[in-house]
Coordinates of C-alpha atoms in Angstrom, one line a residue:
M1 CA 3.9 21.3 -56.7
F2 CA 5.8 19.5 -53.9
S3 CA 8.8 21.3 -52.5
L4 CA 11.1 20.6 -49.5
K5 CA 11.5 24.4 -49.1
Q6 CA 9.0 26.2 -46.8
T7 CA 7.1 28.6 -49.0
K8 CA 3.9 29.3 -47.1
L9 CA 3.1 32.9 -45.9
I10 CA 3.6 33.4 -42.2
R11 CA 0.9 35.7 -40.8
P12 CA -0.2 36.6 -37.2
P13 CA -2.1 33.9 -35.4
P14 CA -5.9 33.9 -35.6
G15 CA -7.4 36.7 -33.4
V16 CA -4.2 38.7 -33.4
D17 CA -4.2 42.2 -35.0
A18 CA -1.0 42.7 -37.1
S19 CA -0.9 46.3 -36.1
Q20 CA -1.0 45.8 -32.3
I21 CA 2.2 45.9 -30.3
R22 CA 3.1 42.4 -29.0
P23 CA 5.5 41.8 -26.1
P24 CA 8.4 39.3 -26.1
N25 CA 7.4 35.7 -25.7
L26 CA 10.1 33.8 -23.9
S27 CA 7.8 30.9 -23.3
Y28 CA 7.4 30.4 -27.1
I29 CA 11.2 30.6 -27.6
Y30 CA 11.7 28.0 -24.9
L31 CA 9.0 25.8 -26.4
V32 CA 10.4 25.9 -29.9
T33 CA 13.9 25.3 -28.6
A34 CA 12.8 22.3 -26.5
F35 CA 11.0 20.8 -29.5
V36 CA 13.8 21.1 -32.1
S37 CA 16.2 19.8 -29.4
I38 CA 14.6 16.4 -30.0
G39 CA 17.4 16.4 -32.6
A40 CA 19.9 16.7 -29.7
L41 CA 18.1 14.0 -27.9
L42 CA 18.6 11.7 -30.9
F43 CA 22.3 12.7 -30.8
G44 CA 22.6 12.0 -27.1
Y45 CA 20.7 8.8 -27.2
D46 CA 22.8 7.3 -29.9
Q47 CA 26.0 8.5 -28.2
G48 CA 25.0 6.6 -25.1
V49 CA 23.3 3.5 -26.5
M50 CA 26.2 1.6 -28.1
G51 CA 28.8 1.5 -25.4
V52 CA 27.1 -1.2 -23.3
I53 CA 25.9 -3.1 -26.4
V54 CA 29.3 -3.6 -28.0
A55 CA 30.7 -4.8 -24.6
D56 CA 27.9 -7.3 -24.2
E57 CA 28.9 -11.0 -24.6
R58 CA 25.6 -11.9 -26.4
W59 CA 26.1 -9.2 -29.0
I60 CA 29.8 -10.2 -29.4
E61 CA 28.8 -13.9 -29.9
L62 CA 26.2 -13.0 -32.6
M63 CA 28.3 -10.4 -34.5
E64 CA 31.7 -12.1 -33.9
P65 CA 33.9 -9.0 -34.3
K66 CA 37.5 -10.2 -35.1
N67 CA 39.3 -7.8 -32.8
S68 CA 39.1 -4.5 -30.9
W69 CA 39.7 -2.6 -34.2
V70 CA 36.5 -4.1 -35.7
T71 CA 34.6 -3.2 -32.5
G72 CA 36.0 0.3 -32.8
S73 CA 34.9 0.5 -36.4
V74 CA 31.3 -0.4 -35.5
V75 CA 31.3 2.6 -33.2
S76 CA 33.5 5.0 -35.1
L77 CA 32.2 4.6 -38.7
Y78 CA 29.0 6.0 -37.3
D79 CA 31.1 9.2 -36.9
V80 CA 31.9 9.1 -40.6
G81 CA 28.2 9.2 -41.4
C82 CA 27.8 12.0 -38.8
A83 CA 30.6 14.0 -40.6
I84 CA 28.8 13.6 -43.9
G85 CA 25.5 14.7 -42.4
A86 CA 27.2 17.7 -40.8
L87 CA 28.7 18.7 -44.1
S88 CA 25.4 18.5 -45.8
L89 CA 24.2 21.2 -43.6
G90 CA 26.2 23.7 -45.6
F91 CA 24.5 22.6 -48.8
L92 CA 20.9 22.2 -47.5
A93 CA 20.3 24.8 -44.7
D94 CA 20.6 27.9 -46.9
P95 CA 18.5 26.9 -49.9
L96 CA 15.8 24.8 -48.0
G97 CA 15.9 26.4 -44.5
R98 CA 17.1 25.2 -41.1
E99 CA 14.0 23.5 -40.0
R100 CA 13.5 21.6 -43.3
T101 CA 17.1 20.4 -43.1
L102 CA 16.2 18.9 -39.6
F103 CA 13.2 17.2 -41.3
I104 CA 15.5 15.5 -43.8
A105 CA 17.9 14.5 -41.1
S106 CA 15.1 12.9 -39.1
V107 CA 13.9 10.8 -42.0
V108 CA 17.4 9.5 -42.8
F109 CA 17.8 8.8 -39.1
I110 CA 14.7 6.6 -39.1
I111 CA 16.0 4.6 -42.0
G112 CA 19.4 4.0 -40.3
A113 CA 17.8 3.1 -37.0
V114 CA 15.6 0.4 -38.7
I115 CA 18.6 -1.1 -40.5
Q116 CA 20.6 -1.1 -37.3
A117 CA 18.0 -2.8 -35.1
A118 CA 17.4 -5.5 -37.7
S119 CA 21.1 -6.3 -38.2
Y120 CA 22.6 -9.8 -38.0
S121 CA 26.2 -9.0 -39.0
V122 CA 28.9 -6.5 -38.3
T123 CA 28.6 -5.2 -41.9
Q124 CA 24.9 -4.7 -41.7
I125 CA 24.9 -2.9 -38.4
T126 CA 27.8 -0.7 -39.6
I127 CA 25.9 0.3 -42.7
G128 CA 22.9 1.1 -40.5
R129 CA 25.1 3.2 -38.2
V130 CA 26.6 5.2 -41.0
I131 CA 23.1 6.0 -42.4
L132 CA 21.8 6.9 -38.9
G133 CA 25.0 8.9 -38.4
Y134 CA 24.1 11.1 -41.3
G135 CA 20.9 12.1 -39.5
V136 CA 22.7 12.6 -36.2
G137 CA 25.4 14.8 -37.8
A138 CA 22.9 17.0 -39.5
C139 CA 20.9 17.4 -36.3
A140 CA 24.0 18.0 -34.2
G141 CA 24.9 21.0 -36.4
G142 CA 21.4 22.0 -37.4
V143 CA 19.8 22.4 -34.0
P144 CA 22.4 24.9 -32.5
L145 CA 22.3 26.7 -35.9
Y146 CA 18.6 27.2 -35.7
V147 CA 18.2 28.0 -32.0
S148 CA 21.1 30.5 -32.1
E149 CA 19.1 32.4 -34.8
I150 CA 15.9 32.6 -32.8
S151 CA 17.5 33.5 -29.5
P152 CA 18.0 36.9 -28.0
P153 CA 21.7 37.6 -27.5
A154 CA 21.5 37.9 -23.7
I155 CA 20.2 34.3 -23.3
R156 CA 21.9 32.5 -26.3
G157 CA 24.0 30.4 -23.9
R158 CA 20.9 29.4 -22.0
I159 CA 19.0 28.5 -25.1
I160 CA 21.9 26.2 -26.3
G161 CA 22.1 25.0 -22.7
I162 CA 18.5 23.7 -23.0
E163 CA 19.6 21.8 -26.1
Q164 CA 22.5 20.3 -24.2
M165 CA 20.3 19.3 -21.3
V166 CA 18.0 17.5 -23.8
L167 CA 21.0 15.8 -25.3
C168 CA 22.1 14.6 -21.9
F169 CA 18.6 13.4 -21.2
G170 CA 18.9 11.3 -24.3
E171 CA 22.2 9.8 -23.0
L172 CA 20.5 9.2 -19.6
I173 CA 17.6 7.3 -21.3
A174 CA 20.0 5.3 -23.4
F175 CA 22.1 4.2 -20.4
W176 CA 19.2 3.1 -18.3
L177 CA 17.2 1.4 -21.1
N178 CA 20.4 -0.5 -21.9
Y179 CA 20.8 -1.4 -18.2
G180 CA 17.1 -2.6 -17.9
F181 CA 16.9 -4.5 -21.2
N182 CA 20.3 -6.1 -20.5
F183 CA 18.5 -8.2 -17.8
L184 CA 16.3 -9.9 -20.5
T185 CA 17.3 -13.4 -21.2
T186 CA 17.0 -13.1 -25.0
D187 CA 20.1 -12.7 -27.0
D188 CA 18.4 -10.0 -29.0
W189 CA 17.7 -7.6 -26.1
W190 CA 19.9 -4.9 -27.7
R191 CA 17.6 -4.5 -30.7
I192 CA 14.9 -2.9 -28.5
P193 CA 16.9 0.2 -27.4
L194 CA 18.1 0.6 -31.0
A195 CA 14.6 0.5 -32.4
I196 CA 13.0 2.8 -29.8
Q197 CA 14.8 5.9 -31.2
V198 CA 12.5 5.8 -34.3
V199 CA 9.7 7.3 -32.2
P200 CA 11.3 10.7 -31.3
A201 CA 12.8 11.0 -34.8
A202 CA 9.3 10.6 -36.3
L203 CA 8.0 13.3 -33.9
L204 CA 10.8 15.7 -34.9
A205 CA 10.2 15.1 -38.6
F206 CA 6.5 15.8 -38.2
G207 CA 7.0 19.0 -36.2
C208 CA 9.7 20.5 -38.4
W209 CA 7.4 20.1 -41.4
Y210 CA 4.2 21.4 -39.9
W211 CA 4.9 23.5 -36.8
V212 CA 8.4 24.9 -36.3
P213 CA 8.8 28.4 -37.8
P214 CA 11.6 29.1 -40.3
S215 CA 14.6 31.0 -38.9
P216 CA 13.9 34.8 -39.3
R217 CA 17.5 35.3 -40.6
W218 CA 16.9 32.7 -43.2
L219 CA 13.7 34.4 -44.2
I220 CA 15.4 37.8 -44.6
A221 CA 18.1 36.1 -46.7
Q222 CA 15.3 34.8 -48.9
D223 CA 13.8 38.4 -49.2
R224 CA 10.7 37.3 -47.3
H225 CA 10.8 40.3 -45.0
E226 CA 7.2 40.3 -43.8
C227 CA 7.4 36.6 -42.9
A228 CA 10.6 37.3 -41.0
R229 CA 9.0 40.3 -39.2
E230 CA 6.1 38.1 -38.1
V231 CA 8.5 35.3 -36.7
L232 CA 10.7 37.9 -34.9
T233 CA 7.6 39.5 -33.5
R234 CA 6.3 36.2 -32.1
L235 CA 9.7 35.5 -30.6
H236 CA 11.0 38.9 -29.4
G237 CA 8.1 41.3 -29.5
T238 CA 7.2 44.1 -31.9
E239 CA 9.8 46.7 -30.8
A240 CA 12.8 44.4 -30.8
A241 CA 11.6 42.9 -34.1
E242 CA 11.8 46.2 -35.9
L243 CA 15.3 46.9 -34.6
E244 CA 16.5 43.4 -35.5
M245 CA 15.0 43.6 -38.9
L246 CA 17.2 46.7 -39.6
E247 CA 20.3 45.1 -38.2
I248 CA 19.9 41.7 -40.0
K249 CA 18.9 43.3 -43.3
G250 CA 21.9 45.7 -43.1
S251 CA 24.3 42.8 -42.6
I252 CA 22.8 40.7 -45.3
D253 CA 22.8 43.5 -47.8
F254 CA 26.4 44.3 -47.1
E255 CA 27.5 40.7 -47.3
R256 CA 25.8 40.4 -50.7
Q257 CA 28.0 43.3 -52.0
V258 CA 31.3 42.2 -50.7
T259 CA 31.4 38.4 -50.8
K260 CA 29.9 35.5 -52.7
S261 CA 29.7 33.4 -49.5
S262 CA 31.2 30.4 -51.3
W263 CA 33.0 27.4 -49.7
R264 CA 36.3 28.9 -50.9
D265 CA 35.6 32.1 -49.0
M266 CA 35.5 30.0 -45.8
F267 CA 39.2 29.4 -46.2
K268 CA 40.2 32.9 -47.2
M269 CA 41.0 35.8 -45.0
P270 CA 39.3 37.4 -43.1
V271 CA 36.8 34.5 -42.7
L272 CA 39.6 31.9 -42.4
R273 CA 40.3 33.1 -38.9
V274 CA 36.7 32.5 -37.8
T275 CA 36.6 29.2 -39.6
A276 CA 39.7 28.1 -37.8
L277 CA 38.3 29.1 -34.4
G278 CA 35.0 27.4 -35.0
M279 CA 36.6 24.2 -36.2
G280 CA 39.3 24.3 -33.5
I281 CA 36.9 24.7 -30.6
Q282 CA 34.7 21.8 -31.9
F283 CA 37.8 19.6 -32.5
F284 CA 39.1 20.2 -28.9
Q285 CA 35.6 19.4 -27.5
Q286 CA 36.0 15.8 -28.7
I287 CA 39.8 15.2 -28.8
T288 CA 40.0 15.9 -25.1
G289 CA 38.4 12.4 -24.6
T290 CA 34.8 12.8 -23.8
N291 CA 33.6 10.1 -26.1
S292 CA 36.5 7.8 -25.2
I293 CA 34.8 7.7 -21.8
L294 CA 31.2 7.7 -23.1
Y295 CA 31.6 5.0 -25.7
Y296 CA 33.8 2.7 -23.6
T297 CA 32.8 3.3 -20.0
P298 CA 32.4 -0.4 -19.2
S299 CA 35.9 -1.1 -20.5
L300 CA 37.3 1.9 -18.5
F301 CA 35.7 0.4 -15.3
E302 CA 37.0 -3.1 -16.2
R303 CA 40.5 -1.8 -16.5
G304 CA 40.0 0.0 -13.2
G305 CA 39.3 -3.3 -11.4
I306 CA 35.5 -3.5 -11.6
T307 CA 35.1 -6.9 -13.2
N308 CA 31.4 -7.6 -12.4
P309 CA 29.5 -6.6 -15.6
K310 CA 26.3 -5.8 -13.8
T311 CA 28.2 -3.4 -11.4
S312 CA 30.0 -1.9 -14.4
N313 CA 26.8 -1.3 -16.3
L314 CA 25.2 0.2 -13.2
A315 CA 28.2 2.6 -12.8
T316 CA 27.9 3.4 -16.5
G317 CA 24.2 4.3 -15.9
G318 CA 25.5 6.7 -13.2
V319 CA 27.4 8.6 -15.9
G320 CA 24.0 9.4 -17.6
I321 CA 22.6 10.7 -14.3
V322 CA 25.6 13.0 -13.8
L323 CA 25.4 14.2 -17.4
F324 CA 21.8 15.1 -17.0
V325 CA 21.9 16.7 -13.6
F326 CA 24.9 19.0 -14.3
A327 CA 23.5 19.9 -17.8
W328 CA 21.1 22.2 -15.9
I329 CA 23.8 24.5 -14.5
P330 CA 24.6 26.2 -17.9
I331 CA 20.9 26.9 -18.4
F332 CA 21.0 29.2 -15.3
Y333 CA 24.6 30.4 -15.2
F334 CA 26.4 30.1 -18.5
D335 CA 25.4 33.6 -19.7
R336 CA 26.6 35.2 -16.4
L337 CA 30.3 34.5 -17.1
G338 CA 32.2 34.8 -20.4
R339 CA 32.5 31.8 -22.8
K340 CA 36.3 31.7 -22.2
T341 CA 35.9 31.7 -18.5
W342 CA 33.7 28.6 -18.4
L343 CA 35.9 26.8 -21.0
Q344 CA 39.0 27.4 -19.0
I345 CA 37.4 26.2 -15.7
G346 CA 36.1 23.1 -17.4
T347 CA 39.4 22.2 -19.1
V348 CA 41.3 22.3 -15.8
G349 CA 38.6 20.0 -14.2
M350 CA 38.6 17.6 -17.1
M351 CA 42.4 17.3 -17.0
C352 CA 42.3 16.5 -13.3
A353 CA 39.7 13.8 -13.9
M354 CA 41.8 12.2 -16.6
I355 CA 44.8 12.1 -14.2
G356 CA 42.5 10.5 -11.6
I357 CA 41.5 7.8 -14.0
T358 CA 45.1 7.2 -14.8
I359 CA 46.1 6.8 -11.2
L360 CA 43.2 4.4 -10.4
Q361 CA 43.8 2.2 -13.4
W362 CA 47.5 2.0 -12.5
H363 CA 46.5 1.0 -9.0
A364 CA 44.1 -1.7 -10.2
E365 CA 46.8 -3.1 -12.4
H366 CA 49.1 -3.5 -9.4
H367 CA 46.4 -4.3 -6.8
P368 CA 43.7 -6.4 -8.5
G369 CA 40.8 -7.1 -6.2
D370 CA 41.4 -4.2 -3.9
K371 CA 38.2 -2.5 -2.9
A372 CA 39.9 0.9 -3.3
N373 CA 39.6 0.3 -7.1
Y374 CA 36.0 1.3 -6.9
V375 CA 37.0 4.9 -6.4
I376 CA 37.6 5.0 -10.1
I377 CA 33.8 5.4 -10.6
M378 CA 34.0 9.0 -9.3
F379 CA 36.4 10.3 -11.9
P380 CA 34.4 9.8 -15.1
Y381 CA 31.6 11.5 -13.1
L382 CA 33.9 14.4 -12.2
F383 CA 35.0 14.7 -15.9
Y384 CA 31.4 15.1 -17.0
V385 CA 30.6 17.6 -14.3
F386 CA 33.3 19.9 -15.7
F387 CA 32.6 19.0 -19.3
N388 CA 28.9 19.8 -19.0
I389 CA 29.4 23.3 -17.5
S390 CA 31.9 24.3 -20.1
W391 CA 32.6 22.5 -23.4
G392 CA 29.3 20.7 -23.6
V393 CA 27.6 24.1 -24.1
G394 CA 30.5 26.4 -24.9
S395 CA 31.8 24.9 -28.1
W396 CA 28.3 24.6 -29.7
T397 CA 27.4 28.1 -28.6
Y398 CA 30.6 29.6 -29.9
A399 CA 30.7 27.8 -33.2
A400 CA 27.0 28.7 -33.9
E401 CA 27.4 32.4 -33.2
I402 CA 30.7 33.6 -34.7
F403 CA 30.1 33.3 -38.4
P404 CA 28.7 36.0 -40.7
I405 CA 25.0 35.4 -41.6
S406 CA 25.6 34.3 -45.2
M407 CA 28.3 31.9 -44.1
R408 CA 26.8 30.6 -40.9
A409 CA 25.4 27.4 -42.3
K410 CA 28.7 26.5 -44.0
G411 CA 30.6 27.6 -40.9
N412 CA 28.5 25.4 -38.7
A413 CA 28.9 22.5 -41.2
L414 CA 32.7 22.8 -41.1
S415 CA 32.8 23.2 -37.3
T416 CA 30.6 20.1 -36.8
V417 CA 32.6 18.1 -39.4
S418 CA 35.7 19.0 -37.3
L419 CA 33.9 17.7 -34.2
W420 CA 33.0 14.4 -35.8
T421 CA 36.5 14.0 -37.3
A422 CA 37.9 14.2 -33.7
C423 CA 35.1 11.9 -32.5
Y424 CA 36.1 9.3 -35.2
I425 CA 39.7 9.5 -34.2
V426 CA 38.9 9.0 -30.5
A427 CA 36.4 6.2 -31.1
Q428 CA 38.7 4.3 -33.5
A429 CA 42.0 4.8 -31.7
S430 CA 40.9 4.4 -28.0
P431 CA 40.4 0.6 -27.9
P432 CA 43.7 -0.4 -29.5
I433 CA 45.7 2.4 -27.7
G434 CA 44.0 1.3 -24.5
D435 CA 45.0 -2.3 -25.2
A436 CA 48.6 -1.3 -25.9
I437 CA 49.4 1.2 -23.2
G438 CA 46.5 0.8 -20.7
W439 CA 46.3 3.7 -18.3
G440 CA 48.7 5.7 -20.5
L441 CA 45.7 6.5 -22.8
Y442 CA 44.3 8.9 -20.2
I443 CA 47.7 10.6 -19.7
I444 CA 47.5 11.5 -23.4
Y445 CA 44.0 13.0 -22.9
A446 CA 45.3 15.0 -19.9
G447 CA 48.1 16.4 -22.1
I448 CA 45.5 17.4 -24.8
C449 CA 43.5 19.2 -22.1
V450 CA 46.6 21.4 -21.5
V451 CA 46.8 22.3 -25.2
A452 CA 43.0 23.0 -25.2
F453 CA 43.5 25.4 -22.3
V454 CA 46.1 27.4 -24.2
F455 CA 43.9 27.5 -27.3
V456 CA 41.0 28.9 -25.3
R457 CA 43.0 31.4 -23.4
Y458 CA 45.0 32.9 -26.3
A459 CA 43.1 32.2 -29.5
L460 CA 39.4 32.7 -28.7
V461 CA 37.7 36.1 -28.7
E462 CA 35.0 36.7 -26.0
T463 CA 31.5 36.8 -27.5
K464 CA 29.2 37.0 -24.5
G465 CA 26.2 39.3 -25.0
R466 CA 26.9 40.1 -28.6
T467 CA 24.2 39.9 -31.3
L468 CA 24.9 37.6 -34.2
E469 CA 25.2 40.6 -36.5
E470 CA 27.9 42.1 -34.3
M471 CA 30.2 39.1 -34.6
S472 CA 31.5 40.1 -38.0
R473 CA 32.5 43.5 -36.6
L474 CA 34.0 41.9 -33.5
F475 CA 36.3 39.6 -35.5
G476 CA 37.1 42.3 -38.1
V477 CA 35.4 40.5 -40.9
D478 CA 33.2 43.4 -42.1
S479 CA 36.0 45.9 -42.2
Q480 CA 38.4 43.7 -44.1
L481 CA 35.7 42.6 -46.6
A482 CA 34.8 46.2 -47.2
E483 CA 38.4 47.2 -47.8
R484 CA 39.0 44.3 -50.1
S485 CA 35.9 45.3 -52.2
G486 CA 36.6 49.0 -52.4
F487 CA 34.0 50.1 -49.8
E488 CA 34.4 52.4 -46.9
Y489 CA 33.2 50.9 -43.7
D490 CA 31.1 52.7 -41.1
A491 CA 30.0 50.8 -38.0
D492 CA 28.6 53.7 -36.0
S493 CA 25.0 53.8 -37.3
K494 CA 22.4 54.8 -34.8
D495 CA 19.7 52.4 -36.1
M496 CA 22.0 49.4 -35.4
A497 CA 22.2 48.6 -39.1
V498 CA 25.7 48.9 -40.4
V499 CA 26.1 51.6 -43.1
Y500 CA 28.4 50.9 -46.0
R501 CA 29.2 53.5 -48.7
A502 CA 30.9 53.0 -52.0
A503 CA 34.3 54.7 -51.8
E504 CA 34.1 56.3 -55.2
H505 CA 31.0 58.2 -54.2
I506 CA 32.6 59.9 -51.3

């Protein structure tokens, strides 16, 4: 009988004795991470592909958007689909598994991409973007959820950094494919970059169905302990797998006793605090203006005095290069400093970049044609240097790691919905606000960066180097849930599993 849920037994590979001690296999972890990060590539590609298209005169003549609000809707209603897809993660990832949720997201993505590439009206392309957005939203939350659950705690930032690098590679491909195809004389050039994304989506769907192993934490939650042990052994080696099995099973058994892990529980103390931090960090990742630059880079340069569309598109392609090059830094350095340290450094740099954009747009307004206006090109680049070493990795890492096991899928869903809500606000509001107050838009973003800095410094709890099962103890979730349920809490077990004893038996 057909089932979307993975039900096959997971046994040692052919020729491997189940009783032999196996070492950790970092190469396998990196390979699986890189493959499922195709979902991030889809995310990045579609983030980068539309900015040049909606600014192209041939597309505008065909689609005939009535005003900047309509253009903003073509871009931003995609974010509504993304929010729905992200929310679906909370309903699908626990019963079906993380990798099968990514399979579903890939299939929906393909349907949306086909509709989008075949569009002849604003309505049609918007419908395609909403459907495609569902797939992107589920991938955006599902990939960090999965890779965080297969990663050793010491390199969790690096693992999600790999995902971010692949995402930026998708944006880089989108920028330069747009730039190249824009030279075609056909009015339908834009259909080609929109159709190409079907290929990686199909590859991801195939791999998530046939090759990617289920999350070991999901397997334990499904009481498939031997399968979970085999996956953990393949990833982290025999010795680490045994210790992790004890810790994960202890956490899951405890959570089953003290909470129903419902959606309502996500908004009740003590989990409410974690939910607020996860949603808050993802909201700030977007509301600080990253997609205002990414979606509307050509318009930003035009207001900065760069009126030649070819030059503007070439400079936009440079954004993709900067994103990709500096996405490598977190892979090697993010786990060396704390999450909060990187986020604070990045926020200050992003604020300075926004101020630079403001000054250069003001200069272009008062000195049109001045060659000094071209200096504006460096400030979006500077913004993404700081964004990539901080929020680009930090917000996804933090939101994926702080929730209790039984609530992690729902927590990631809510956090990612928060991100797409902010993304929608930015995409929808940026064009009309930019039309109304010009360079004042970037003063607003600089101010939001100040608020984000305060949030990071005073609200976040440092999580560097902690196992996923330690997070509930770090945030005080375990102790408060135990007290509420009439249990005495003991976090000092030598076998790393938390011990919980019924109070009435003591």
